[in-house]
Amino acid sequence: CNLLLLSSQIIYRTSTGKMAAKLYYYAATGKANQIRLAMAASDIEWEEVNATGFPPTPDDTKLWIETGGNTTTNVPMVVLADGTVFTQSSAVIRAIARRGGLMPSSEDQLYLTDKLLADADSLRDESYKCFVTWGAEQELADNFIAKVLPLHLGNIERQLIEGGKEFFVGDEMSIADLSLYDAVTSFGSGRVPGDALEAFPQLKEFVHRVASNPKIAAYLAGPIYSALLKFGPESLGK
């Protein structure tokens, strides 16, 4: 595979030269990174079609509406190579998971997956509230570091321990694992100075386990992820 850099776009083509799927979002991890992880795990190659800035320009918004159909929110949005369009992050992540064999089939495991995806989103929601770089009060960021993040990390680790397995749902890596990995790292430990996972050793091992998966490791070491803006301690005023 090879990359072509064209202004705001990162073009990822297959080794045969055929155009891959397209992911529409900002050139940042944000709400799209769990989708990128799922596509990497599912062997879906994709093209990044990034907004020209933040906030998006009228041309960006026009393109998203024309492509996705929603007159409200479309991104993160994925357009598969066959033209199928998926919008809204919670729907996109499930659609990709079903195509990639990352979604369980039993009712009990489907419920658990939905519950864990909601837990991951709860951490993301709390994390988004305290971006000092976007105008949040420092007190709110400090409270996130001291209380909110440990509360969520503890709740996530609790479920891993109670499940008694290396992954959260069943014996193999699933979409729940990828979403939780993203929430814990992109919206948690990656934003906090020092080792936010030190008090959560089993969750720390889980993070390493997911990152060591060959497909995930290739994505994390590759040019698409390297080019993305990540949320660091400066986002918390640190």
CSV table of C-alpha atoms in Angstrom, one decimal:
chain,number,residue,atom,x,y,z
A,1,CYS,CA,0.0,0.0,0.0
A,2,ASN,CA,1.1,3.6,-0.5
A,3,LEU,CA,0.1,7.1,0.6
A,4,LEU,CA,-0.5,10.2,-1.3
A,5,LEU,CA,-0.6,13.5,0.6
A,6,LEU,CA,-3.0,16.0,-1.1
A,7,SER,CA,-3.6,19.2,1.0
A,8,SER,CA,-6.1,18.2,3.7
A,9,GLN,CA,-6.5,14.6,2.5
A,10,ILE,CA,-4.5,11.5,3.3
A,11,ILE,CA,-5.1,9.0,0.5
A,12,TYR,CA,-4.6,5.4,1.3
A,13,ARG,CA,-4.7,3.0,-1.7
A,14,THR,CA,-4.5,-0.7,-1.9
A,15,SER,CA,-1.5,-2.4,-3.4
A,16,THR,CA,-3.6,-3.0,-6.6
A,17,GLY,CA,-4.2,0.7,-6.9
A,18,LYS,CA,-7.9,0.5,-6.3
A,19,MET,CA,-9.5,3.3,-4.2
A,20,ALA,CA,-10.3,2.2,-0.7
A,21,ALA,CA,-13.1,3.2,1.6
A,22,LYS,CA,-13.2,6.8,2.7
A,23,LEU,CA,-13.4,8.2,6.3
A,24,TYR,CA,-14.6,11.8,6.6
A,25,TYR,CA,-13.4,13.6,9.8
A,26,TYR,CA,-10.9,16.0,11.1
A,27,ALA,CA,-7.2,15.2,11.0
A,28,ALA,CA,-7.4,14.1,14.7
A,29,THR,CA,-8.1,11.1,16.8
A,30,GLY,CA,-11.3,12.3,18.3
A,31,LYS,CA,-14.5,10.4,17.8
A,32,ALA,CA,-13.2,8.7,14.6
A,33,ASN,CA,-10.2,6.8,16.1
A,34,GLN,CA,-12.3,3.9,17.4
A,35,ILE,CA,-13.6,3.6,13.8
A,36,ARG,CA,-10.1,3.6,12.4
A,37,LEU,CA,-9.0,0.9,14.9
A,38,ALA,CA,-12.0,-1.2,13.8
A,39,MET,CA,-11.2,-0.8,10.1
A,40,ALA,CA,-7.6,-1.7,10.7
A,41,ALA,CA,-8.7,-4.8,12.6
A,42,SER,CA,-11.2,-5.7,9.9
A,43,ASP,CA,-8.6,-5.3,7.0
A,44,ILE,CA,-10.6,-2.4,5.5
A,45,GLU,CA,-8.2,0.0,3.8
A,46,TRP,CA,-9.3,3.6,3.8
A,47,GLU,CA,-8.7,7.1,2.6
A,48,GLU,CA,-8.7,10.0,5.1
A,49,VAL,CA,-10.8,12.9,3.8
A,50,ASN,CA,-10.1,15.5,6.5
A,51,ALA,CA,-11.8,18.8,7.1
A,52,THR,CA,-9.7,21.8,6.0
A,53,GLY,CA,-9.8,23.1,9.5
A,54,PHE,CA,-11.6,23.3,12.9
A,55,PRO,CA,-14.3,24.4,13.0
A,56,PRO,CA,-15.1,23.1,9.5
A,57,THR,CA,-15.5,25.4,6.6
A,58,PRO,CA,-18.9,25.8,4.8
A,59,ASP,CA,-17.5,23.7,2.0
A,60,ASP,CA,-16.6,20.9,4.4
A,61,THR,CA,-20.1,21.0,5.9
A,62,LYS,CA,-21.7,21.1,2.4
A,63,LEU,CA,-19.7,18.0,1.4
A,64,TRP,CA,-20.7,16.1,4.5
A,65,ILE,CA,-24.4,16.9,4.1
A,66,GLU,CA,-24.3,16.0,0.4
A,67,THR,CA,-22.5,12.7,1.2
A,68,GLY,CA,-24.2,11.6,4.4
A,69,GLY,CA,-27.7,13.0,4.1
A,70,ASN,CA,-28.0,14.3,7.6
A,71,THR,CA,-28.7,18.0,7.9
A,72,THR,CA,-27.3,17.9,11.4
A,73,THR,CA,-24.3,15.7,12.1
A,74,ASN,CA,-22.6,13.3,9.7
A,75,VAL,CA,-19.0,12.9,10.8
A,76,PRO,CA,-17.3,10.7,11.6
A,77,MET,CA,-18.6,9.2,8.3
A,78,VAL,CA,-17.5,6.2,6.3
A,79,VAL,CA,-18.2,5.5,2.7
A,80,LEU,CA,-17.2,2.0,1.6
A,81,ALA,CA,-15.7,1.2,-1.7
A,82,ASP,CA,-19.1,0.1,-3.0
A,83,GLY,CA,-20.6,3.5,-2.1
A,84,THR,CA,-22.4,2.4,1.1
A,85,VAL,CA,-22.5,5.3,3.5
A,86,PHE,CA,-22.4,5.1,7.3
A,87,THR,CA,-22.9,8.2,9.5
A,88,GLN,CA,-22.9,8.9,13.2
A,89,SER,CA,-20.0,7.4,15.2
A,90,SER,CA,-22.1,4.9,17.3
A,91,ALA,CA,-23.8,3.5,14.2
A,92,VAL,CA,-20.6,3.5,12.1
A,93,ILE,CA,-18.6,1.6,14.7
A,94,ARG,CA,-21.2,-1.1,14.8
A,95,ALA,CA,-21.6,-1.4,11.0
A,96,ILE,CA,-17.8,-1.8,10.6
A,97,ALA,CA,-17.7,-4.3,13.5
A,98,ARG,CA,-20.4,-6.5,11.8
A,99,ARG,CA,-18.5,-6.5,8.6
A,100,GLY,CA,-15.2,-7.2,10.3
A,101,GLY,CA,-16.3,-10.1,12.5
A,102,LEU,CA,-15.8,-7.9,15.6
A,103,MET,CA,-19.4,-8.1,16.8
A,104,PRO,CA,-20.6,-11.1,18.9
A,105,SER,CA,-23.8,-12.9,17.9
A,106,SER,CA,-25.4,-14.1,21.2
A,107,GLU,CA,-28.0,-11.8,22.9
A,108,ASP,CA,-26.0,-11.7,26.2
A,109,GLN,CA,-22.8,-10.7,24.5
A,110,LEU,CA,-24.6,-8.2,22.3
A,111,TYR,CA,-26.0,-6.5,25.4
A,112,LEU,CA,-22.6,-6.6,27.1
A,113,THR,CA,-21.0,-5.1,23.9
A,114,ASP,CA,-23.6,-2.2,23.8
A,115,LYS,CA,-23.1,-1.6,27.5
A,116,LEU,CA,-19.3,-1.4,27.2
A,117,LEU,CA,-19.5,0.8,24.1
A,118,ALA,CA,-21.7,3.1,26.3
A,119,ASP,CA,-19.1,3.0,29.1
A,120,ALA,CA,-16.4,4.1,26.6
A,121,ASP,CA,-18.6,6.9,25.3
A,122,SER,CA,-19.3,8.0,28.9
A,123,LEU,CA,-15.5,8.4,29.4
A,124,ARG,CA,-15.2,10.3,26.1
A,125,ASP,CA,-18.1,12.6,27.1
A,126,GLU,CA,-16.4,13.5,30.4
A,127,SER,CA,-13.1,14.0,28.7
A,128,TYR,CA,-14.6,16.4,26.2
A,129,LYS,CA,-15.9,18.6,29.0
A,130,CYS,CA,-12.5,19.6,30.3
A,131,PHE,CA,-10.4,20.8,27.3
A,132,VAL,CA,-8.6,23.9,28.7
A,133,THR,CA,-7.4,24.6,25.2
A,134,TRP,CA,-11.1,25.0,24.2
A,135,GLY,CA,-12.0,27.2,27.1
A,136,ALA,CA,-12.7,24.9,30.0
A,137,GLU,CA,-11.8,26.0,33.5
A,138,GLN,CA,-8.6,24.6,34.9
A,139,GLU,CA,-10.6,23.5,38.0
A,140,LEU,CA,-12.7,21.2,35.8
A,141,ALA,CA,-9.6,19.7,34.2
A,142,ASP,CA,-7.9,19.1,37.6
A,143,ASN,CA,-11.1,17.4,38.8
A,144,PHE,CA,-11.0,15.2,35.7
A,145,ILE,CA,-7.4,14.1,36.5
A,146,ALA,CA,-8.0,13.6,40.2
A,147,LYS,CA,-11.5,12.1,40.4
A,148,VAL,CA,-13.4,11.6,37.1
A,149,LEU,CA,-10.8,9.7,35.1
A,150,PRO,CA,-9.9,7.3,38.0
A,151,LEU,CA,-13.6,6.6,38.6
A,152,HIS,CA,-14.1,5.6,34.9
A,153,LEU,CA,-10.8,3.6,34.7
A,154,GLY,CA,-11.7,1.8,37.8
A,155,ASN,CA,-15.2,0.9,36.5
A,156,ILE,CA,-13.7,-0.3,33.2
A,157,GLU,CA,-11.0,-2.4,35.0
A,158,ARG,CA,-13.6,-3.9,37.3
A,159,GLN,CA,-15.5,-5.4,34.4
A,160,LEU,CA,-12.4,-6.8,32.9
A,161,ILE,CA,-11.5,-8.5,36.2
A,162,GLU,CA,-15.1,-9.8,36.7
A,163,GLY,CA,-15.1,-11.2,33.2
A,164,GLY,CA,-12.0,-13.2,34.0
A,165,LYS,CA,-10.6,-13.2,30.5
A,166,GLU,CA,-8.0,-11.3,28.5
A,167,PHE,CA,-10.7,-9.4,26.6
A,168,PHE,CA,-14.1,-7.9,27.7
A,169,VAL,CA,-16.5,-10.0,25.6
A,170,GLY,CA,-15.5,-13.6,24.9
A,171,ASP,CA,-12.1,-15.0,24.2
A,172,GLU,CA,-11.1,-12.8,21.2
A,173,MET,CA,-10.7,-9.1,20.6
A,174,SER,CA,-14.0,-7.5,19.7
A,175,ILE,CA,-15.4,-4.0,19.0
A,176,ALA,CA,-15.9,-3.4,22.7
A,177,ASP,CA,-12.2,-3.9,23.3
A,178,LEU,CA,-11.2,-1.5,20.5
A,179,SER,CA,-13.6,1.2,21.7
A,180,LEU,CA,-12.5,0.9,25.3
A,181,TYR,CA,-8.9,0.9,24.3
A,182,ASP,CA,-9.4,4.1,22.4
A,183,ALA,CA,-11.4,5.8,25.2
A,184,VAL,CA,-8.8,4.8,27.9
A,185,THR,CA,-5.8,5.9,25.8
A,186,SER,CA,-7.0,8.8,23.6
A,187,PHE,CA,-9.3,10.4,26.1
A,188,GLY,CA,-7.6,9.2,29.4
A,189,SER,CA,-4.0,8.1,29.8
A,190,GLY,CA,-2.8,10.0,26.8
A,191,ARG,CA,-4.1,13.3,28.2
A,192,VAL,CA,-2.7,13.0,31.7
A,193,PRO,CA,0.9,13.6,32.8
A,194,GLY,CA,2.6,10.6,34.2
A,195,ASP,CA,1.2,7.0,34.2
A,196,ALA,CA,-2.6,7.3,34.7
A,197,LEU,CA,-2.9,3.5,34.5
A,198,GLU,CA,-0.4,2.7,37.3
A,199,ALA,CA,-3.2,2.1,39.8
A,200,PHE,CA,-5.0,-0.1,37.3
A,201,PRO,CA,-2.5,-2.9,36.4
A,202,GLN,CA,-4.9,-5.2,34.7
A,203,LEU,CA,-6.3,-2.5,32.6
A,204,LYS,CA,-2.8,-1.5,31.7
A,205,GLU,CA,-2.0,-5.0,30.6
A,206,PHE,CA,-5.2,-5.0,28.5
A,207,VAL,CA,-4.1,-1.8,26.8
A,208,HIS,CA,-0.7,-3.3,25.9
A,209,ARG,CA,-2.5,-6.5,24.7
A,210,VAL,CA,-4.7,-4.6,22.2
A,211,ALA,CA,-1.8,-2.4,21.1
A,212,SER,CA,0.3,-5.5,20.4
A,213,ASN,CA,-2.3,-7.1,18.1
A,214,PRO,CA,-0.5,-7.2,14.7
A,215,LYS,CA,-3.2,-5.3,12.8
A,216,ILE,CA,-3.5,-2.7,15.5
A,217,ALA,CA,0.2,-2.3,16.0
A,218,ALA,CA,0.6,-1.8,12.2
A,219,TYR,CA,-2.0,1.0,12.3
A,220,LEU,CA,-0.5,2.7,15.3
A,221,ALA,CA,3.0,2.6,13.7
A,222,GLY,CA,1.7,3.7,10.3
A,223,PRO,CA,1.5,7.0,8.5
A,224,ILE,CA,-2.3,7.6,9.0
A,225,TYR,CA,-2.2,7.5,12.8
A,226,SER,CA,1.2,9.3,12.9
A,227,ALA,CA,-0.3,12.2,11.0
A,228,LEU,CA,-3.3,12.7,13.4
A,229,LEU,CA,-3.6,15.3,16.1
A,230,LYS,CA,-3.6,13.6,19.5
A,231,PHE,CA,-4.9,15.0,22.8
A,232,GLY,CA,-2.0,15.5,25.2
A,233,PRO,CA,-1.5,17.0,28.7
A,234,GLU,CA,-1.7,20.5,27.2
A,235,SER,CA,-5.4,19.9,26.6
A,236,LEU,CA,-5.7,19.7,30.4
A,237,GLY,CA,-3.6,22.8,31.0
A,238,LYS,CA,-0.6,20.6,32.0
